[in-house]
XYZ file of C-alpha atoms in Angstrom:
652
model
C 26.889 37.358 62.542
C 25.534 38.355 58.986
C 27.656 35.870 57.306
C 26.308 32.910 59.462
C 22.487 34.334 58.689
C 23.176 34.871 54.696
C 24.664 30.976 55.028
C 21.766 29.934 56.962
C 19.595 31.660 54.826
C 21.130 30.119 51.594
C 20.581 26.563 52.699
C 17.284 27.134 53.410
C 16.642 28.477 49.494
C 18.803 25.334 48.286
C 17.295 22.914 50.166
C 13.548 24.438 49.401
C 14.553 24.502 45.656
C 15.658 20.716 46.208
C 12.719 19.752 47.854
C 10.633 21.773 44.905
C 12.331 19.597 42.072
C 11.890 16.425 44.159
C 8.092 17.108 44.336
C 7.845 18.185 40.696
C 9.872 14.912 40.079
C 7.555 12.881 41.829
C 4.215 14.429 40.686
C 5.210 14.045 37.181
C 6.841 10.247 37.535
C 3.771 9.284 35.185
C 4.078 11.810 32.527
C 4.768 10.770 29.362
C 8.065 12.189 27.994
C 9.287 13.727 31.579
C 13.177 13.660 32.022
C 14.274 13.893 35.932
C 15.398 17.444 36.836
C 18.098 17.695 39.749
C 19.012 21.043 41.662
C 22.668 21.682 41.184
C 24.371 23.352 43.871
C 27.605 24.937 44.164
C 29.277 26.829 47.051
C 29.337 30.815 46.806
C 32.400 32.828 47.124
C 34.706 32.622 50.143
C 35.706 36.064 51.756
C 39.286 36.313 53.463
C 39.401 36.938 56.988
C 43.041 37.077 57.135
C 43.241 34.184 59.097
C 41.882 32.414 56.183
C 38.845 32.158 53.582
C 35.687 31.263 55.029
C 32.654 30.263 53.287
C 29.683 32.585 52.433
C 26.976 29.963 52.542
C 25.639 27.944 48.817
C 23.248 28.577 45.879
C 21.653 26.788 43.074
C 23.192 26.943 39.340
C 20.701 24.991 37.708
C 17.907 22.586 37.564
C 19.213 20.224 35.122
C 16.893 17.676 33.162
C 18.720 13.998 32.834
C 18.741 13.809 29.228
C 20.765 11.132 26.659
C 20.348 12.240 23.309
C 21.387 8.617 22.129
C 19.964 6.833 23.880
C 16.492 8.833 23.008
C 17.469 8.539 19.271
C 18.014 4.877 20.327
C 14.244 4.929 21.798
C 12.148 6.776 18.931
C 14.179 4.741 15.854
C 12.763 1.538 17.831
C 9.532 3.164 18.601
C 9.227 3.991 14.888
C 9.773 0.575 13.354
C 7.264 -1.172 15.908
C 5.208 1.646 14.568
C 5.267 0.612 11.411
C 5.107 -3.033 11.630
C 1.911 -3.127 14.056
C 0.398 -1.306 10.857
C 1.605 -3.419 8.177
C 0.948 -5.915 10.456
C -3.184 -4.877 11.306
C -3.389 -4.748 7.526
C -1.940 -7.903 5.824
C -4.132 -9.878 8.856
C -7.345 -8.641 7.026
C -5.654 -9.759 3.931
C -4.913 -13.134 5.100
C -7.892 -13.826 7.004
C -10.234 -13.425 3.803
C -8.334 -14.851 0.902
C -7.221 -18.210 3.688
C -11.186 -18.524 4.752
C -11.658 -22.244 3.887
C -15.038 -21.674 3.259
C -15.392 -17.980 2.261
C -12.019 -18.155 0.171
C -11.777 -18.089 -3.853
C -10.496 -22.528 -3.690
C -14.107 -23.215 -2.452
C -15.863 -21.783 -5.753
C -13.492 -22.639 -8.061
C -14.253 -26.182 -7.236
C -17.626 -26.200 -6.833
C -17.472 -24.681 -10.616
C -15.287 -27.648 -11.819
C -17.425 -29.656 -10.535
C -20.549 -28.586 -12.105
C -18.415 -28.248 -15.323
C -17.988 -31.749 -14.787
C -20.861 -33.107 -13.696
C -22.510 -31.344 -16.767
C -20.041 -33.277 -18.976
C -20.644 -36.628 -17.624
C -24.486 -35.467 -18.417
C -24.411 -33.074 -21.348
C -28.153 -34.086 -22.310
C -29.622 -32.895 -18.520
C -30.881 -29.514 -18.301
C -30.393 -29.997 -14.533
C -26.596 -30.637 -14.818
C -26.466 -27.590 -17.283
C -28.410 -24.811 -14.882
C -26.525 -26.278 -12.294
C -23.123 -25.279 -13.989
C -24.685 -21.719 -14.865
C -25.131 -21.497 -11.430
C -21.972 -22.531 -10.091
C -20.400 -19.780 -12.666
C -22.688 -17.065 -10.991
C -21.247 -17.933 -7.738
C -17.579 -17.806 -8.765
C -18.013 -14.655 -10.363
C -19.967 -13.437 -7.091
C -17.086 -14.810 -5.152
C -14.221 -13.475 -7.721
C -16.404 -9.480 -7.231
C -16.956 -10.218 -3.212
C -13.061 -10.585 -2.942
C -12.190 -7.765 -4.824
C -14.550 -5.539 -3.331
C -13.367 -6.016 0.038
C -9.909 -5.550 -1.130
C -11.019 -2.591 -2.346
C -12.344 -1.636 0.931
C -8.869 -2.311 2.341
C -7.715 -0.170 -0.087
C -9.592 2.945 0.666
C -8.896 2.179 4.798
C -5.510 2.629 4.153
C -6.246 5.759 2.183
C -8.264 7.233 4.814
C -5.135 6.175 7.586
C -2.488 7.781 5.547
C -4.466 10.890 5.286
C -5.130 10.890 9.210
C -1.341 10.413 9.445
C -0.662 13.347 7.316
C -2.640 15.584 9.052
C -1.163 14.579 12.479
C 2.471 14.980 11.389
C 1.562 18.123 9.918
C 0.025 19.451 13.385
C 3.359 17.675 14.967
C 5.587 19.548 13.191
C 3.851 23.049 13.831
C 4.074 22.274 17.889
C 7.715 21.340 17.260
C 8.373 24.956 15.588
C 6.543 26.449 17.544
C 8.803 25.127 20.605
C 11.709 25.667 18.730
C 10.887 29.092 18.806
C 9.904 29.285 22.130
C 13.303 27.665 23.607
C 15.139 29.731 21.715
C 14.150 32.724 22.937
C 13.963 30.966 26.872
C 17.891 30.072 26.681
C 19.475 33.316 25.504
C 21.168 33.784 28.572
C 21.943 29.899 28.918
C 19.373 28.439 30.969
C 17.612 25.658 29.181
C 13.679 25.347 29.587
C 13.494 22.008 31.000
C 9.756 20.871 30.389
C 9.449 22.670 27.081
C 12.749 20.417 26.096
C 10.625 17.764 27.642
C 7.752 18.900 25.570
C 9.448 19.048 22.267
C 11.237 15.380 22.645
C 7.770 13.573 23.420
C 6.408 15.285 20.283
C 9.462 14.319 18.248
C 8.402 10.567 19.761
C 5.315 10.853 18.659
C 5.885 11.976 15.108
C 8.324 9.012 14.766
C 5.503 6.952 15.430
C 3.671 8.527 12.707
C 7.445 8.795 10.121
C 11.094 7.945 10.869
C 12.905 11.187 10.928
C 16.096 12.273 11.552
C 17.092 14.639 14.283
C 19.599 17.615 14.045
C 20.993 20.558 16.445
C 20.352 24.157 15.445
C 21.181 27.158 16.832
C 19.874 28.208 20.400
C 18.641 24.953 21.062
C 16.396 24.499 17.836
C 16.357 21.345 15.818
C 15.982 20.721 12.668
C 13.552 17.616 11.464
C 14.276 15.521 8.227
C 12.532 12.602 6.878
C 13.995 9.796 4.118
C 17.072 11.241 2.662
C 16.957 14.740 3.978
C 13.647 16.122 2.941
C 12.861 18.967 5.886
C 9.808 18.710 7.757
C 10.442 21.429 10.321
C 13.793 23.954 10.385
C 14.086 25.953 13.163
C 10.899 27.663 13.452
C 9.390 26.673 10.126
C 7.233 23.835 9.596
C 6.936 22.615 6.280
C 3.272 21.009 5.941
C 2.336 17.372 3.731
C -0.486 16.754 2.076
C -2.586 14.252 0.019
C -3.208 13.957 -3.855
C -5.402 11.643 -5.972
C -2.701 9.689 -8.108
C -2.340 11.140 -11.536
C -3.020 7.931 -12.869
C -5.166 6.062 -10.848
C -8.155 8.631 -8.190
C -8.410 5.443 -6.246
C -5.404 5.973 -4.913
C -3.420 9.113 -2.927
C -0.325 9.934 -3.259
C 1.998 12.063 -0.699
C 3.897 15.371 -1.067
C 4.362 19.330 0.159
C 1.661 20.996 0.264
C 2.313 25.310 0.082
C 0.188 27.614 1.787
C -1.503 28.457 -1.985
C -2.608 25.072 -2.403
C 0.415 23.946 -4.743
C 1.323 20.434 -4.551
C 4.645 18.716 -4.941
C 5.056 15.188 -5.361
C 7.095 13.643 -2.787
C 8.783 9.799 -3.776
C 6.751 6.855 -0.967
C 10.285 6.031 -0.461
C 10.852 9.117 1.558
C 7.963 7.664 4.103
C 9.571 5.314 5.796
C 9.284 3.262 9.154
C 6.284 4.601 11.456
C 2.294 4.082 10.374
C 2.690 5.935 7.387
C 5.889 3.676 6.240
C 3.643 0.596 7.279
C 0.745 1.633 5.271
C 2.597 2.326 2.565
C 4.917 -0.669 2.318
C 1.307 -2.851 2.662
C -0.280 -0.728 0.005
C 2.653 -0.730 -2.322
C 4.211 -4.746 -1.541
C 1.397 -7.221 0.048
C -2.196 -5.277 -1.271
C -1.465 -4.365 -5.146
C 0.129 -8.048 -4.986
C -3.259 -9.592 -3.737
C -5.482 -7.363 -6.621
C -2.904 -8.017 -9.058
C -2.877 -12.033 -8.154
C -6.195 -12.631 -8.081
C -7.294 -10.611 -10.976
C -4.764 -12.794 -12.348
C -6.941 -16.025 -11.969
C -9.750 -14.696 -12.634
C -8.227 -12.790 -16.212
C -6.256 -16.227 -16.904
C -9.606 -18.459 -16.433
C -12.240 -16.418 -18.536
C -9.342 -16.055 -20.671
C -8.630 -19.622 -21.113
C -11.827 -21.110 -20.424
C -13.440 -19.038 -23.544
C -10.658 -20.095 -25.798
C -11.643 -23.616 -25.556
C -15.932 -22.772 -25.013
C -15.602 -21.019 -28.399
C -14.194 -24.302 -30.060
C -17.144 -26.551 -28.822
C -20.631 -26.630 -30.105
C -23.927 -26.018 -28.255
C -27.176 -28.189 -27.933
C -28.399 -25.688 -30.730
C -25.593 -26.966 -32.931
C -23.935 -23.915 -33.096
C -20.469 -22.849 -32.148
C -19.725 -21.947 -28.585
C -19.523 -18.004 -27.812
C -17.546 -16.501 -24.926
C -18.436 -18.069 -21.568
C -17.173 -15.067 -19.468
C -16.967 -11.223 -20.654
C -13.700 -9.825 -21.610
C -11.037 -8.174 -19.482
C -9.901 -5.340 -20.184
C -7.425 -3.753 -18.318
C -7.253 -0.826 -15.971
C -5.081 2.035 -18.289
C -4.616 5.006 -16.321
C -3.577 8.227 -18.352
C -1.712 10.824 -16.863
C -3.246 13.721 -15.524
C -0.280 16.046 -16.168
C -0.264 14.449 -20.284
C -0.456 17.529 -22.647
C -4.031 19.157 -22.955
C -2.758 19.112 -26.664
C -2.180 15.402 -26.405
C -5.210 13.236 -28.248
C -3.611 9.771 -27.412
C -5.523 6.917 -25.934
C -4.874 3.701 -24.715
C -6.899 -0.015 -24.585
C -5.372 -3.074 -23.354
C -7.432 -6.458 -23.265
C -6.015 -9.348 -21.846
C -5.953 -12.230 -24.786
C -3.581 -15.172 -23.452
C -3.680 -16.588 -20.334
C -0.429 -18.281 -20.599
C 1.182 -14.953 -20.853
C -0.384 -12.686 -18.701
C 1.564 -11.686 -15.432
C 0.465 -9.940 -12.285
C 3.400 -6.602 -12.883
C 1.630 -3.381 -14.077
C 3.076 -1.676 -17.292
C 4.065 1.951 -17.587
C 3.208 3.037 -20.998
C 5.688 6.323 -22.317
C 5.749 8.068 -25.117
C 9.071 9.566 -25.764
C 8.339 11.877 -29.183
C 8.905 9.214 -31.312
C 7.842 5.774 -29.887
C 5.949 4.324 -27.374
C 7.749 2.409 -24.848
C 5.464 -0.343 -22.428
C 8.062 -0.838 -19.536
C 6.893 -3.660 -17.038
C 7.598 -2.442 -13.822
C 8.154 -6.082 -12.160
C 11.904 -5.976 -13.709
C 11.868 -2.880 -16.524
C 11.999 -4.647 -19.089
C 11.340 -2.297 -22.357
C 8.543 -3.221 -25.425
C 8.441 -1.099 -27.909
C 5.310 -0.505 -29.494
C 6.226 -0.901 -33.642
C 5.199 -0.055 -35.550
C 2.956 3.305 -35.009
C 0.643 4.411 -35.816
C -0.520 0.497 -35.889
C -2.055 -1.228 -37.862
C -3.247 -4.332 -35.632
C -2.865 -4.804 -31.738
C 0.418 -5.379 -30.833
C 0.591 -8.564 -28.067
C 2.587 -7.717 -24.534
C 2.680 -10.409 -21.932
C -0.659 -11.778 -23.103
C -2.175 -8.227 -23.800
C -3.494 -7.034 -27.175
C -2.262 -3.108 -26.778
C -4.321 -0.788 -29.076
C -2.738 3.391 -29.051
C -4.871 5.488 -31.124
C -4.578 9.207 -31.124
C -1.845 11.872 -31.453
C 0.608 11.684 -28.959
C 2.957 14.270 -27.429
C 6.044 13.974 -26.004
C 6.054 12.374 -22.645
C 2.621 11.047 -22.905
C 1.812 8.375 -20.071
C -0.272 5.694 -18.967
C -0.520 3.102 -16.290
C -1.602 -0.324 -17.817
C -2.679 -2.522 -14.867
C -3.924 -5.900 -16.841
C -5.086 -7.978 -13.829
C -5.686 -4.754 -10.802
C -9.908 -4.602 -11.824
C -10.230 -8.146 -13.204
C -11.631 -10.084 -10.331
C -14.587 -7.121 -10.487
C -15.262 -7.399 -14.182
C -15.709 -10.849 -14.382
C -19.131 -12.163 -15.412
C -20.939 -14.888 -16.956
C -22.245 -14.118 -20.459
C -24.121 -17.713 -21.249
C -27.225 -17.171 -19.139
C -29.301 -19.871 -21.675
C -28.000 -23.320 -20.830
C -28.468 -24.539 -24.447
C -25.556 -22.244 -25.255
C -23.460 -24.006 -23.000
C -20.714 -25.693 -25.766
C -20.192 -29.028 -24.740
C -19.524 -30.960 -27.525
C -17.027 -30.618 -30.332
C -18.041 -28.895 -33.679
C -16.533 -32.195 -35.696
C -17.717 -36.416 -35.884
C -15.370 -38.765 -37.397
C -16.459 -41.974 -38.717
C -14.721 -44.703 -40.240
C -17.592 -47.193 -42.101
C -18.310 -50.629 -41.700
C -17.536 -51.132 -45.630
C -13.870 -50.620 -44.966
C -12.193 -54.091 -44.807
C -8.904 -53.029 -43.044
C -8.340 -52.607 -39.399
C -8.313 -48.630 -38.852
C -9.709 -46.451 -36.562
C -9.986 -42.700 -36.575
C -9.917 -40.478 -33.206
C -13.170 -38.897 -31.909
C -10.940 -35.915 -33.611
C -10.916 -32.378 -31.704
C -10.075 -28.198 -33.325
C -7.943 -25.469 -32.422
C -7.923 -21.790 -32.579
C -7.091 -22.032 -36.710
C -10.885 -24.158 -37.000
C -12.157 -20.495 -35.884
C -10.252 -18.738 -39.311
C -12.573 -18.096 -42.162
C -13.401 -20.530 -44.334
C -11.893 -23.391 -41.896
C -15.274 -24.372 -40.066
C -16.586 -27.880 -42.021
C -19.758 -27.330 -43.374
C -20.225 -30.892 -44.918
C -18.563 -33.752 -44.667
C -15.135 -34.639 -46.439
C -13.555 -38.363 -47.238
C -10.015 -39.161 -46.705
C -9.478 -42.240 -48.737
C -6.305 -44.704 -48.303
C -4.291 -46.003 -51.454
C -2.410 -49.206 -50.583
C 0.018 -48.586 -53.773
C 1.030 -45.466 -52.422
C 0.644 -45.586 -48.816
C -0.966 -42.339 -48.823
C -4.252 -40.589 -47.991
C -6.200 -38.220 -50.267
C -9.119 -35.918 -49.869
C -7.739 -33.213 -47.666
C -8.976 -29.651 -48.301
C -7.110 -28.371 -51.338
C -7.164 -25.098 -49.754
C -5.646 -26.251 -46.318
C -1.904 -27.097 -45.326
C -1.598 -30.439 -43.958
C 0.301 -31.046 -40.759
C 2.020 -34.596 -40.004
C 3.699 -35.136 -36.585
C 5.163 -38.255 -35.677
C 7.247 -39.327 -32.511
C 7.448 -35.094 -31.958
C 8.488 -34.311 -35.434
C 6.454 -32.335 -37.750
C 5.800 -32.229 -41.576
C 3.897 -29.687 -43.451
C 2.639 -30.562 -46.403
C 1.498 -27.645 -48.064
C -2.098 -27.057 -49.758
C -2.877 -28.523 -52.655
C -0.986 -31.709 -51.963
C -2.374 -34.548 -53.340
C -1.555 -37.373 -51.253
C 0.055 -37.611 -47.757
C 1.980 -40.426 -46.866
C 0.283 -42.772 -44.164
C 1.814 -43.516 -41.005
C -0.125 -45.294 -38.258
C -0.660 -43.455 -35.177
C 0.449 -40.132 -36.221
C -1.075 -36.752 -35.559
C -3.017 -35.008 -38.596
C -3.925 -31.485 -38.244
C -5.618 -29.638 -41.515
C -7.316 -26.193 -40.864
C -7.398 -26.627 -37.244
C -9.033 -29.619 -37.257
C -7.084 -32.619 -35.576
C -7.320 -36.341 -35.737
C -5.256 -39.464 -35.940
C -5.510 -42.742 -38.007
C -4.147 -46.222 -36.190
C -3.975 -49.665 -37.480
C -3.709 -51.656 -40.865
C -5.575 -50.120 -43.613
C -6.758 -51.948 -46.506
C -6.632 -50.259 -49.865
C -9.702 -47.418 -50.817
C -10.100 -47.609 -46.835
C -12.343 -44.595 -46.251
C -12.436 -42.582 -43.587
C -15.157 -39.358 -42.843
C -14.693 -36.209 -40.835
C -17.775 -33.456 -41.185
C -19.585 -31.384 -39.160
C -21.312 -32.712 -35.572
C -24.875 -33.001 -36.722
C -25.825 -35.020 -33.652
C -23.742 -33.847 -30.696
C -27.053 -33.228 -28.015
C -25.034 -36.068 -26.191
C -21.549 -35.276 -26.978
C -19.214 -33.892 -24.295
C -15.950 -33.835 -25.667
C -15.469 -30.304 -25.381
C -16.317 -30.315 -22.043
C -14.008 -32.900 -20.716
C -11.323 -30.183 -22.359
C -13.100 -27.462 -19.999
C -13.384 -29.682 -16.575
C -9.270 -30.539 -17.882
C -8.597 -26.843 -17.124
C -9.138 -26.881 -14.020
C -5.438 -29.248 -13.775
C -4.056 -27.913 -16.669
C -1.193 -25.331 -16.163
C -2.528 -22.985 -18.068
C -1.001 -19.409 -16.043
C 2.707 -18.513 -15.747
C 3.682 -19.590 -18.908
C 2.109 -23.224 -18.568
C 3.785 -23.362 -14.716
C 0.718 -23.368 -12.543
C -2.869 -23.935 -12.487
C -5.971 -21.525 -11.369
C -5.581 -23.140 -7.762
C -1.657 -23.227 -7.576
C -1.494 -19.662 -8.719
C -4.172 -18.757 -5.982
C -2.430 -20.746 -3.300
C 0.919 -19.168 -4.283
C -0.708 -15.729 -2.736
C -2.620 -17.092 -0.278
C 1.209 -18.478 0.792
C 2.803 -15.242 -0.230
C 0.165 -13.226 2.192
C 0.379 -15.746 5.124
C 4.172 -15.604 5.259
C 3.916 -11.965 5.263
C 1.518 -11.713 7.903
C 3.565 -14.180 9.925
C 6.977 -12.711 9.156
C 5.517 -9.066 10.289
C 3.930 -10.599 13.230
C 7.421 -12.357 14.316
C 9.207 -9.107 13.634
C 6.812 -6.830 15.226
C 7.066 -9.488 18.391
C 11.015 -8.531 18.319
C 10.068 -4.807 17.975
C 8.185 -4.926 20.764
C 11.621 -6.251 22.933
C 13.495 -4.021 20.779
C 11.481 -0.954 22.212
C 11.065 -2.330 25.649
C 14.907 -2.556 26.095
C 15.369 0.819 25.001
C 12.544 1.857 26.766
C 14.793 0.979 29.722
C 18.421 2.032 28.842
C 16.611 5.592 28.091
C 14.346 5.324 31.642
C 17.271 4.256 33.570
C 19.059 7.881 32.817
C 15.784 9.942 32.479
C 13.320 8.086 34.446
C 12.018 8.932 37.735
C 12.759 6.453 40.431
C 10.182 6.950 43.371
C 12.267 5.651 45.591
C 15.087 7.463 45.249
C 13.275 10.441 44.864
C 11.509 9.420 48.494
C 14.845 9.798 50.255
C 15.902 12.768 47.840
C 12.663 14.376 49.775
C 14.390 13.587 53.359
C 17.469 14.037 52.407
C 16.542 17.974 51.496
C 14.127 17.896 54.574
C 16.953 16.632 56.856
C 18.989 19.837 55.117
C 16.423 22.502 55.319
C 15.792 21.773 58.832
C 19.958 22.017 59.315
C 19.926 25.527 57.599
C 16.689 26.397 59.698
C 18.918 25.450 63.199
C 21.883 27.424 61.633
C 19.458 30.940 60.874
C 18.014 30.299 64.604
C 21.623 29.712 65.808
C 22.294 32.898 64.314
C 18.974 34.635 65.448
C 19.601 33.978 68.866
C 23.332 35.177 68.774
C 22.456 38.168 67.248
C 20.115 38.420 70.700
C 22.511 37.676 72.809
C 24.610 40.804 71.593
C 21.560 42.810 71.767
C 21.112 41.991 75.009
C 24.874 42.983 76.113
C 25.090 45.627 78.087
């Protein structure tokens, strides 16, 4: 009679534990992270009654969680890359949106400059069409500083996120230790804690949102968290904490590493921080953002560049020789923090040709006996030679000046174009000083009885040198014997190109031989001499004494705005510009298409992983009458029992 009580009684535990983990089940269908639990039952020991064994009734082993380690692995690897690219992705669409504004965007200024370049050269004599080109300047530059600015906004965002991020991995790996050491002390004797497990996975979710990591067993149910190629975040019950630095070369811009209890910080390499918001940030920091400063600082470096190379080489209304249109740019040079205290080297770097300037930045090393500029775009090695120098040595379109005493492993960050869209500015603020015309006026008078003409005539960079600039006029008189024209500057090499083909004559010549149409250069002056000359044909070239109406230096500025003047003569100011502005749209268009599949990626493992450890409602619903429909069975079995056990009593 005791046996069928203890039976009765047993199914009525079982079944009450059954319809306890149904409930819990059901209550907690909406909890983030919750893995079904399932009462396992098993049958107790039979006892022999020598007829045979009959059963003593049932209990419950366990409440187990439905858990798939894969398929959760699956879950927070997808979790982590949508993670990552719905950061990039946030970030590259501020990007985009301000440098493709068609009417906030750089394209709109530089034309409207261009066009008051030209319109001043079609009227170099109006005062109107002058101010009006100062003014277009000031907006470009305004434009050129807006930009940058706002990049520079972006910039510090993404510093402030990654910081953020830091902090909440950091408290994300202290919960995860601390559980860690919590199950491990809750499953000595083999039952595992079911919501702490629960617990621990949704914060391992949630960190992968933050950083990919990897995931390994430890001992007594501990894991062990790694990010990138094995760097611990947590082991066992330890949590190893991340923090932020300023850059050693650059306080604009953090870097990431371990941070001890003491304060010490050690460096950690950005590759390490991959795939969740932290590996989004940092890929859009490192790839898409330094490539939009870079870019545009390298339009703006190439045109004041460019555009004061050929402003110096006209002449203003005052008749004197252009100055600098736009201030220099120098570039950003970032010295190392952790250089010697005994090291006196310094570094300037100003950005001379246009032609030659790129958008990498330059790592500058000195390794105890030279200094090495490495451009970080492909590593290619310059070394700096000799030093100490004597002059700036040229790098890519950058005069590099070291001064100092250096000691070994010295460095420096060169960044040529990073601050150049925020240094531009317009020096010429009097529009007198704007050099329109050309320095030189040819003439070929009416006396002459042949047919030749002389160009309008135009100067290089050599007319600069001392002692090239014309300060009266000089005659260049044909001889019909000879064929030849005289009067050249003793002092000056003569330069003869024909068809492509250059001749140097060197200075002091006497005589150089005539032939129609071809090129004559002479201490960076330039003209050319057509048609039939008759003998003691003369033909003038002296200083512009009259040029109030002259423009011919600024048809050569309005030319740059076609001119490929960046990339090595490849592109143009615009073509350069719209290569980013096509670089940053693709990006943002290629992250939004991928983070679109990330989305299905995660939803599909969303399910595989639901379908084991999701809660169904409905099957849980006829769980809960399945167990009811038992514990009432047991509860008839105990009564059955009950009243037997009366019945005896009642024997007499």
């Amino acid at each position: 009679m005791s046996n069928l009580l203890s039976i009765g009684t047993s199914g009525l535990l079982s079944a009450q534990v059954g319809l306890a983990t149904t409930g819990n089940n059901i209550t907690n269908a909406g909890v983030a992270g919750y893995s079904r639990q399932v009462a396992i039952q098993s049958d107790t020991a039979t006892r022999d009654e020598g007829f045979g064994f009959v059963g003593s009734g049932t209990e419950v082993v366990a409440v187990r969680r439905f858990y798939d380690n894969f398929l959760a692995t699956q879950l927070r690897g997808a979790e982590a890359s949508q993670a990552s690219l719905d950061a990039y992705s946030k970030q590259i669409a501020q990007v985009d949106n301000l440098l493709a504004d068609p009417t906030a965007g750089l394209s709109p200024a530089l034309q409207d400059f261009f066009n008051g370049v030209q319109d001043a050269t079609s009227n170099p004599a109006s005062a109107a069409s002058r101010q009006a080109m100062l003014s277009n300047a000031g907006s470009l530059v305004s434009r050129f500083q807006g930009m940058s600015a706002r990049l520079s906004e972006i910039a510090s965002g993404v510093n402030n996120q990654i910081a953020s991020n830091v902090t909440e991995i950091n408290s994300y790996a202290r919960e995860i230790a601390s559980l860690n050491n919590l199950i491990s002390g809750l499953t000595t004797d083999g039952k595992p804690a079911n919501d702490l497990l629960d617990h621990r996975d949704q914060l391992l979710t949630e960190l992968n949102k933050m950083v990919k990591t990897t995931v390994l067993e430890g001992p007594s149910n501990t894991l062990t968290v790694e990010m990138g190629t094995g760097q611990p975040l947590v082991v066992g019950t330890t949590a190893f904490q991340l923090g932020t630095s300023n850059s050693p070369t650059d306080v604009a811009r953090v870097t990431l590493g371990y941070k001890a209890d003491n304060g010490t910080f050690s460096p950690l390499p950005e590759s390490v921080f991959t795939g969740g918001q932290l590996g989004g940030l940092l890929e859009f920091r490192n790839g898409a953002l330094d490539r939009a400063q870079n870019s545009m600082g390298q339009v703006a470096a190439g045109l004041a560049v460019s555009f004061n190379a050929q402003h110096v080489l006209g002449q203003d209304q005052n008749g004197a020789l252009g100055t600098p249109f736009f201030g220099p740019i120098n570039a950003y040079v970032g010295r190392n923090s952790h250089n010697s205290l005994a090291s006196t080297a310094d570094v300037t770097a100003v950005v001379t040709d246009a032609g030659a300037l790129t958008s990498s930045d330059y790592s500058v090393d000195y390794d105890g006996l030279n200094f090495n500029v490495t451009r970080k775009s492909d590593g290619k090695i310059t070394q700096i030679n000799p030093f100490p120098q004597t002059v700036p040595q040229t790098i890519d379109g950058v005069d590099y000046t070291i001064t100092g005493t250096p000691q070994a492993k010295d460095n420096f960050v060169v960044r040529p174009t990073y601050m150049a869209a925020s240094q531009l500015e317009v020096l010429v603020v009097d529009r007198s000083k704007i050099a329109l015309a050309a320095p030189i006026a040819t003439a070929a008078p009416t006396t002459n009885s042949g047919s030749g003409k002389i160009t309008a005539g135009s100067v290089d960079a050599a007319y600069l040198q001392p002692g090239n600039a014309l300060t009266a006029p000089l005659t260049l008189t044909f001889d019909k014997a000879s064929g030849t024209l005289s009067g050249f500057p003793a002092t000056q090499d003569v330069t003869v190109t024909v068809n492509g083909t250059a001749t140097v004559y060197p200075a002091g010549t006497p005589s150089i031989p005539y032939t129609e149409g071809a090129a004559i250069n002479f201490g960076g002056i330039n003209v050319s001499i057509s048609g039939t000359l008759a003998d003691q044909d003369k033909f003038t070239v002296g200083p512009n004494v009259s040029g109030v109406g002259d423009s011919r230096n600024g048809a050569l500025l309005a030319a740059l705005q076609s001119k490929n003047v960046l990339d090595g003569g490849r592109a143009t100011y615009q073509t350069t510009y719209a290569q980013l502005v096509n670089f940053v749209g693709n990006k943002a268009r290629e992250a939004q298409i991928s983070n679109n599949a990330a989305d299905a990626a995660v939803a599909q493992a969303t399910n595989q992983q639901q379908s084991v450890s999701g809660v169904n409602l409905d099957e849980e619903a006829a769980n809960l009458l399945r167990y009811q429909q038992a514990y009432q069975a047991a509860g008839k079995v105990v009564q059955m029992a009950s009243t037997l056990f009366d019945i005896l009593l009642n024997i007499r």
